[in-house]
Amino acid sequence: GIDHVDLAVAQQRGIIVTNTPGVLTEDTADMTMALILAVSRRLAEGESGLRLKATGQYRKLPVRIDLRTAGVLGFFDAGEDAKSQPLSLRARIGRTDLAFDGTTRNPLRFTGLKGRFRLSGPSLASVGDALGITLPTTPAFKTHGTLVKDLEVWKAVFEDATIGSSRLNGAFIYDRRPHVFTVSADGG
């Protein structure tokens, strides 16, 4: 209704006031019940997403991380049943910058990770420092592409990589699974 609207002030300011009785009655009741359930069950807290901001050190390098998801309710399912959720990650490790936007079924283990990345730094050696592997000292670099993690296998497609004046592209696979060799024979 319009019982609590000062019609004289509204008219003086050129505001049109109308009333459509009964039009939103059912919608208002639905929204009221939804809000009551959401507040009593604390649903909004879980749906608002996971936010992680951290600073510290890793391998004696300064680290700054900002990780965000759009929701966490889907992460309560396990394994393949878990729903993919949007994920945004911004990180600076030493002097290397990483940005990732995509999806994951678990933002803390990066299960089912799929998306696009950007990586840049003063030298490939700075990436190696963060990973604990030896990479060559190079001129400044920047690259972008796609990244997928399926179980323990990481797949990166570098669509464009610039290292100094060189331009490269390619695909890399990092498989952390233990390699088991099998032998089979036919008895006869």
Tab-separated table of C-alpha atoms in Angstrom:
chain	number	residue	atom	x	y	z
A	1	GLY	CA	0.000	0.000	0.000
A	2	ILE	CA	0.832	3.647	0.151
A	3	ASP	CA	-0.210	4.277	3.770
A	4	HIS	CA	3.341	5.200	4.813
A	5	VAL	CA	4.209	7.384	1.808
A	6	ASP	CA	4.037	11.171	2.124
A	7	LEU	CA	2.088	11.810	-1.077
A	8	ALA	CA	2.432	15.611	-0.819
A	9	VAL	CA	6.251	15.404	-0.681
A	10	ALA	CA	6.318	12.841	-3.501
A	11	GLN	CA	4.134	15.068	-5.708
A	12	GLN	CA	6.252	18.143	-4.852
A	13	ARG	CA	9.412	16.274	-5.987
A	14	GLY	CA	7.805	14.881	-9.132
A	15	ILE	CA	7.774	11.283	-7.913
A	16	ILE	CA	4.911	9.156	-9.217
A	17	VAL	CA	3.431	6.846	-6.576
A	18	THR	CA	1.268	3.914	-7.645
A	19	ASN	CA	-0.294	0.912	-5.954
A	20	THR	CA	-0.959	-2.510	-7.459
A	21	PRO	CA	-2.762	-4.456	-4.729
A	22	GLY	CA	-2.399	-8.218	-4.753
A	23	VAL	CA	0.154	-8.354	-7.581
A	24	LEU	CA	3.232	-9.280	-5.509
A	25	THR	CA	1.535	-10.907	-2.521
A	26	GLU	CA	2.677	-14.451	-3.345
A	27	ASP	CA	6.190	-13.335	-4.379
A	28	THR	CA	6.558	-11.370	-1.143
A	29	ALA	CA	5.541	-14.426	0.882
A	30	ASP	CA	7.996	-16.630	-1.060
A	31	MET	CA	10.846	-14.182	-0.515
A	32	THR	CA	10.014	-13.856	3.193
A	33	MET	CA	10.137	-17.634	3.674
A	34	ALA	CA	13.384	-17.887	1.693
A	35	LEU	CA	15.009	-15.217	3.862
A	36	ILE	CA	13.804	-16.873	7.077
A	37	LEU	CA	15.312	-20.206	5.986
A	38	ALA	CA	18.535	-18.616	4.746
A	39	VAL	CA	19.099	-16.740	8.001
A	40	SER	CA	18.153	-19.625	10.302
A	41	ARG	CA	20.306	-22.130	8.356
A	42	ARG	CA	23.150	-19.632	7.731
A	43	LEU	CA	23.037	-20.425	3.994
A	44	ALA	CA	24.369	-17.078	2.798
A	45	GLU	CA	27.673	-17.613	4.588
A	46	GLY	CA	28.403	-20.750	2.569
A	47	GLU	CA	27.143	-19.377	-0.715
A	48	SER	CA	29.156	-16.166	-0.545
A	49	GLY	CA	32.315	-18.075	-1.392
A	50	LEU	CA	35.717	-18.823	-0.040
A	51	ARG	CA	38.054	-15.874	0.321
A	52	LEU	CA	41.698	-16.445	1.181
A	53	LYS	CA	44.268	-13.700	1.434
A	54	ALA	CA	47.668	-14.684	2.701
A	55	THR	CA	51.173	-13.317	2.943
A	56	GLY	CA	54.252	-15.123	4.130
A	57	GLN	CA	57.239	-17.028	2.826
A	58	TYR	CA	57.705	-20.149	0.716
A	59	ARG	CA	61.205	-21.491	0.023
A	60	LYS	CA	62.534	-18.256	1.567
A	61	LEU	CA	60.628	-16.191	-1.020
A	62	PRO	CA	57.995	-13.593	-0.100
A	63	VAL	CA	54.489	-14.780	-1.019
A	64	ARG	CA	51.202	-12.920	-1.452
A	65	ILE	CA	48.065	-14.887	-2.404
A	66	ASP	CA	44.480	-13.833	-3.079
A	67	LEU	CA	42.160	-16.780	-3.815
A	68	ARG	CA	38.403	-16.422	-4.330
A	69	THR	CA	35.540	-18.737	-5.207
A	70	ALA	CA	31.926	-17.862	-5.929
A	71	GLY	CA	30.573	-20.425	-3.466
A	72	VAL	CA	31.554	-23.301	-1.229
A	73	LEU	CA	28.338	-25.323	-0.984
A	74	GLY	CA	29.319	-27.445	-3.993
A	75	PHE	CA	32.602	-28.422	-2.329
A	76	PHE	CA	30.798	-30.590	0.229
A	77	ASP	CA	30.359	-33.282	-2.428
A	78	ALA	CA	33.338	-35.583	-2.866
A	79	GLY	CA	35.236	-36.755	-5.937
A	80	GLU	CA	33.609	-36.696	-9.337
A	81	ASP	CA	30.235	-35.758	-7.770
A	82	ALA	CA	31.592	-32.401	-6.599
A	83	LYS	CA	30.319	-29.421	-8.549
A	84	SER	CA	32.801	-27.182	-10.337
A	85	GLN	CA	32.947	-23.708	-8.853
A	86	PRO	CA	34.472	-20.528	-10.280
A	87	LEU	CA	37.977	-19.839	-8.988
A	88	SER	CA	40.125	-16.726	-9.184
A	89	LEU	CA	43.732	-16.806	-7.988
A	90	ARG	CA	46.245	-13.970	-7.886
A	91	ALA	CA	49.693	-14.706	-6.478
A	92	ARG	CA	53.108	-13.131	-6.269
A	93	ILE	CA	55.908	-15.503	-5.281
A	94	GLY	CA	59.249	-13.769	-5.088
A	95	ARG	CA	59.211	-11.583	-8.196
A	96	THR	CA	56.927	-13.872	-10.239
A	97	ASP	CA	53.270	-12.949	-10.805
A	98	LEU	CA	50.534	-15.521	-11.478
A	99	ALA	CA	46.871	-14.975	-12.357
A	100	PHE	CA	44.365	-17.789	-12.906
A	101	ASP	CA	40.648	-17.680	-13.705
A	102	GLY	CA	38.681	-20.863	-14.177
A	103	THR	CA	36.900	-23.587	-12.223
A	104	THR	CA	37.750	-26.296	-9.707
A	105	ARG	CA	35.901	-28.903	-7.681
A	106	ASN	CA	38.125	-28.230	-4.647
A	107	PRO	CA	39.928	-24.880	-4.287
A	108	LEU	CA	42.400	-26.135	-1.685
A	109	ARG	CA	43.583	-29.184	-3.666
A	110	PHE	CA	42.841	-27.797	-7.161
A	111	THR	CA	40.883	-30.954	-8.041
A	112	GLY	CA	39.367	-30.779	-11.528
A	113	LEU	CA	41.117	-27.474	-12.221
A	114	LYS	CA	40.434	-25.919	-15.638
A	115	GLY	CA	41.036	-22.378	-16.788
A	116	ARG	CA	43.246	-19.651	-18.167
A	117	PHE	CA	46.500	-18.380	-16.669
A	118	ARG	CA	48.945	-15.508	-17.014
A	119	LEU	CA	52.503	-15.763	-15.668
A	120	SER	CA	55.293	-13.186	-15.720
A	121	GLY	CA	58.580	-12.465	-14.006
A	122	PRO	CA	62.120	-11.152	-14.326
A	123	SER	CA	63.545	-14.567	-15.360
A	124	LEU	CA	62.471	-18.200	-15.742
A	125	ALA	CA	64.863	-18.871	-12.865
A	126	SER	CA	62.390	-17.048	-10.577
A	127	VAL	CA	59.706	-19.628	-11.482
A	128	GLY	CA	62.160	-22.435	-10.777
A	129	ASP	CA	62.936	-20.941	-7.366
A	130	ALA	CA	59.237	-21.072	-6.445
A	131	LEU	CA	58.846	-24.648	-7.749
A	132	GLY	CA	62.087	-25.938	-6.274
A	133	ILE	CA	63.545	-26.848	-9.665
A	134	THR	CA	66.424	-25.401	-11.638
A	135	LEU	CA	65.407	-23.288	-14.613
A	136	PRO	CA	67.782	-21.142	-16.661
A	137	THR	CA	68.417	-17.492	-16.025
A	138	THR	CA	66.690	-15.637	-18.862
A	139	PRO	CA	65.543	-12.148	-19.729
A	140	ALA	CA	62.131	-11.088	-18.405
A	141	PHE	CA	59.258	-13.306	-19.530
A	142	LYS	CA	55.489	-13.317	-19.791
A	143	THR	CA	53.126	-16.023	-20.951
A	144	HIS	CA	49.481	-17.010	-21.019
A	145	GLY	CA	47.442	-20.076	-21.873
A	146	THR	CA	45.283	-22.813	-20.418
A	147	LEU	CA	45.853	-25.015	-17.408
A	148	VAL	CA	44.122	-28.301	-16.504
A	149	LYS	CA	44.720	-30.604	-13.529
A	150	ASP	CA	43.208	-34.070	-13.730
A	151	LEU	CA	44.029	-36.121	-10.617
A	152	GLU	CA	47.845	-35.869	-10.391
A	153	VAL	CA	48.437	-34.781	-13.989
A	154	TRP	CA	48.940	-31.099	-14.806
A	155	LYS	CA	48.585	-29.976	-18.437
A	156	ALA	CA	49.622	-26.492	-19.513
A	157	VAL	CA	49.222	-25.090	-23.003
A	158	PHE	CA	51.338	-21.977	-23.492
A	159	GLU	CA	49.560	-20.082	-26.261
A	160	ASP	CA	52.115	-17.296	-26.272
A	161	ALA	CA	55.339	-17.079	-24.296
A	162	THR	CA	57.730	-14.168	-24.622
A	163	ILE	CA	61.196	-14.583	-23.138
A	164	GLY	CA	63.303	-11.563	-23.925
A	165	SER	CA	62.951	-11.178	-27.705
A	166	SER	CA	61.957	-14.832	-28.260
A	167	ARG	CA	58.344	-15.872	-28.854
A	168	LEU	CA	57.350	-19.444	-28.130
A	169	ASN	CA	54.327	-21.691	-27.648
A	170	GLY	CA	53.782	-25.302	-26.712
A	171	ALA	CA	52.237	-27.808	-24.349
A	172	PHE	CA	53.691	-29.353	-21.214
A	173	ILE	CA	52.509	-32.247	-19.055
A	174	TYR	CA	53.641	-32.809	-15.465
A	175	ASP	CA	52.598	-36.245	-14.183
A	176	ARG	CA	53.024	-36.798	-10.430
A	177	ARG	CA	51.620	-40.341	-10.469
A	178	PRO	CA	54.047	-43.116	-9.566
A	179	HIS	CA	54.984	-45.092	-12.611
A	180	VAL	CA	54.185	-48.769	-12.265
A	181	PHE	CA	55.589	-51.107	-14.865
A	182	THR	CA	53.600	-54.202	-15.663
A	183	VAL	CA	54.611	-57.424	-17.330
A	184	SER	CA	52.138	-59.738	-18.947
A	185	ALA	CA	52.647	-63.151	-20.506
A	186	ASP	CA	50.568	-65.807	-22.120
A	187	GLY	CA	50.958	-69.241	-20.543
A	188	GLY	CA	50.926	-72.155	-22.839
